[in-house]
One Martini backbone bead per residue (centre of mass of N, CA, C, O) as a GRO file, in nm:
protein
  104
    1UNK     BB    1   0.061   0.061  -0.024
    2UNK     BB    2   0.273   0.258   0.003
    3UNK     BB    3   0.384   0.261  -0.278
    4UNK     BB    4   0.100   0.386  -0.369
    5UNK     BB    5   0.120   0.656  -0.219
    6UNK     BB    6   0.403   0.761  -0.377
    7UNK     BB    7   0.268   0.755  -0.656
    8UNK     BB    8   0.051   0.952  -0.613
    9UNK     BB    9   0.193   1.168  -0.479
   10UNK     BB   10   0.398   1.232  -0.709
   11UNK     BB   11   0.237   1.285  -0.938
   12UNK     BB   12   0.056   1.551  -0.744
   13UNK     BB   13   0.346   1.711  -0.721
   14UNK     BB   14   0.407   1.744  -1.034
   15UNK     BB   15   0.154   1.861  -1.116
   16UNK     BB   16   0.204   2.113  -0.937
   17UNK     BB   17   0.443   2.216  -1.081
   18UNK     BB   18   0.373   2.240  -1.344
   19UNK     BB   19   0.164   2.474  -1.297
   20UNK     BB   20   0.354   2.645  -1.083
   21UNK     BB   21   0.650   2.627  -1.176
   22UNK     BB   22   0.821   2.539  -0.960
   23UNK     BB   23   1.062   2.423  -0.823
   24UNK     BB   24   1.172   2.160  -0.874
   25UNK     BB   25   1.139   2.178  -1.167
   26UNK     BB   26   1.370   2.396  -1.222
   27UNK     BB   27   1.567   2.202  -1.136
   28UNK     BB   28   1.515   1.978  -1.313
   29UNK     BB   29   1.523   2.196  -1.585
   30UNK     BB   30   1.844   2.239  -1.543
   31UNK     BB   31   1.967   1.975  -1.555
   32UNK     BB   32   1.849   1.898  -1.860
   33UNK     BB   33   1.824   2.128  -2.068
   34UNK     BB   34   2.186   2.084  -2.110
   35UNK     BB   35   2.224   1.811  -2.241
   36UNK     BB   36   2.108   1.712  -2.600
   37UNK     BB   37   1.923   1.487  -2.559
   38UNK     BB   38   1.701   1.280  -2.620
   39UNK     BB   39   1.314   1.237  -2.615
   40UNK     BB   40   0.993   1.316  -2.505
   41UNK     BB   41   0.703   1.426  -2.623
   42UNK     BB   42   0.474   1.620  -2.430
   43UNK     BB   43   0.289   1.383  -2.484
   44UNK     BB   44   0.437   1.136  -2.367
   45UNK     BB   45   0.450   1.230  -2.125
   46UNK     BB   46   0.176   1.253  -2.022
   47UNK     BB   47   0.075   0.964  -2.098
   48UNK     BB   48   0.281   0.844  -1.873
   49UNK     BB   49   0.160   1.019  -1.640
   50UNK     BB   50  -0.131   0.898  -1.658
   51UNK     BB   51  -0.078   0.635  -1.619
   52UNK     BB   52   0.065   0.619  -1.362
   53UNK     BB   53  -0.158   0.765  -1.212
   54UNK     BB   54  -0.359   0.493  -1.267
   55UNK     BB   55  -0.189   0.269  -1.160
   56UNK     BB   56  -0.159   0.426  -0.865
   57UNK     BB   57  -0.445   0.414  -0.808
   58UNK     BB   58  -0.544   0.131  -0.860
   59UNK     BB   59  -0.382   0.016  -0.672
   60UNK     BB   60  -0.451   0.168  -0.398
   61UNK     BB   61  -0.756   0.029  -0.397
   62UNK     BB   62  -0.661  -0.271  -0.384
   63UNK     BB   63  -0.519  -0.246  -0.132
   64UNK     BB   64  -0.730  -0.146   0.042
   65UNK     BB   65  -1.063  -0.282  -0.069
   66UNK     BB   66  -0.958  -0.628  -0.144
   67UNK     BB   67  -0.687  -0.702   0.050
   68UNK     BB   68  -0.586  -0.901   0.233
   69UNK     BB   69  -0.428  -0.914   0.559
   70UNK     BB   70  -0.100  -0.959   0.638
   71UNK     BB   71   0.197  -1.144   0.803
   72UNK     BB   72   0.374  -1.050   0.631
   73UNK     BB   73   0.733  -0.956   0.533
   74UNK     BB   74   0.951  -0.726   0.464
   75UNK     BB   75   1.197  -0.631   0.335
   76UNK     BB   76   1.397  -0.324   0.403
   77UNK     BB   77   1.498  -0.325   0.109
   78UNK     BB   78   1.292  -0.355  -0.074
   79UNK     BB   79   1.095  -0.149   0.045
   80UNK     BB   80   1.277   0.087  -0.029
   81UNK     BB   81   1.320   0.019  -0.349
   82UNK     BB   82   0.998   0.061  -0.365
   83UNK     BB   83   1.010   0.383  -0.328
   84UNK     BB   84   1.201   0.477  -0.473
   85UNK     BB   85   1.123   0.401  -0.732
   86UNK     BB   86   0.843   0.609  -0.749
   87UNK     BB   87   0.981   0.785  -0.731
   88UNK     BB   88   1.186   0.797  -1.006
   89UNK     BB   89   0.946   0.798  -1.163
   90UNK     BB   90   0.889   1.093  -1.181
   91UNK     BB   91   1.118   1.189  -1.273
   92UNK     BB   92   1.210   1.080  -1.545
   93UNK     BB   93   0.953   1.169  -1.690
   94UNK     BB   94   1.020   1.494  -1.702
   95UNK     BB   95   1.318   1.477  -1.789
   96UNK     BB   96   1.233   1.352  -2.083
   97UNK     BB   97   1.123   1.571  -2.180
   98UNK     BB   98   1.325   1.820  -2.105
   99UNK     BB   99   1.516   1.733  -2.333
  100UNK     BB  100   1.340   1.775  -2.598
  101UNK     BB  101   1.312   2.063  -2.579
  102UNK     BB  102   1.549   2.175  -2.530
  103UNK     BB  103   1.657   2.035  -2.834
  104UNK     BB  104   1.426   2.200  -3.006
   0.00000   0.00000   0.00000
């Protein structure tokens, strides 16, 4: 459940920068600005995070409404790394497009 908590807050925070033009976006758009390298277009980016949105909202009900309580224990390496992956991929697709508008 963990998992997709960060997963949609995650989504929730990029499109909040993105639409407020905020700091973390500025940040991350400088640094791959002057990258040069090709990347997805602002169409591709989007449709990536509405997926990626759309995955992690649905995980999230299955988690909490469908599945029920268990008794086992995850590693917290596992865990880290699952929390880990979900946050790094809201910046890489952001990443992915800064990247091409960049360079077009």
């Amino acid at each position: 459940t963990h998992f997709y908590m960060v997963s949609v807050a995650s989504s929730a925070f990029w499109a909040y920068q993105l639409v407020t033009n905020g700091f973390a976006f500025h940040l991350i758009s400088s640094r791959y600005a002057s990258d040069g390298r090709g990347g997805m277009t602002i169409n591709q980016v989007l449709i990536t995070w509405a997926l990626m949105t759309l995955q992690g909202s649905r995980r999230l009900y299955e988690s909490i409404r469908l599945l029920k309580p268990s008794t086992a224990q995850m590693p917290i390496a596992s865990y880290t790394l699952g929390i880990a992956f979900y946050l790094a991929v809201g910046v890489s697709v952001w990443a992915e497009g800064m990247r091409k508008s960049s360079s077009t």
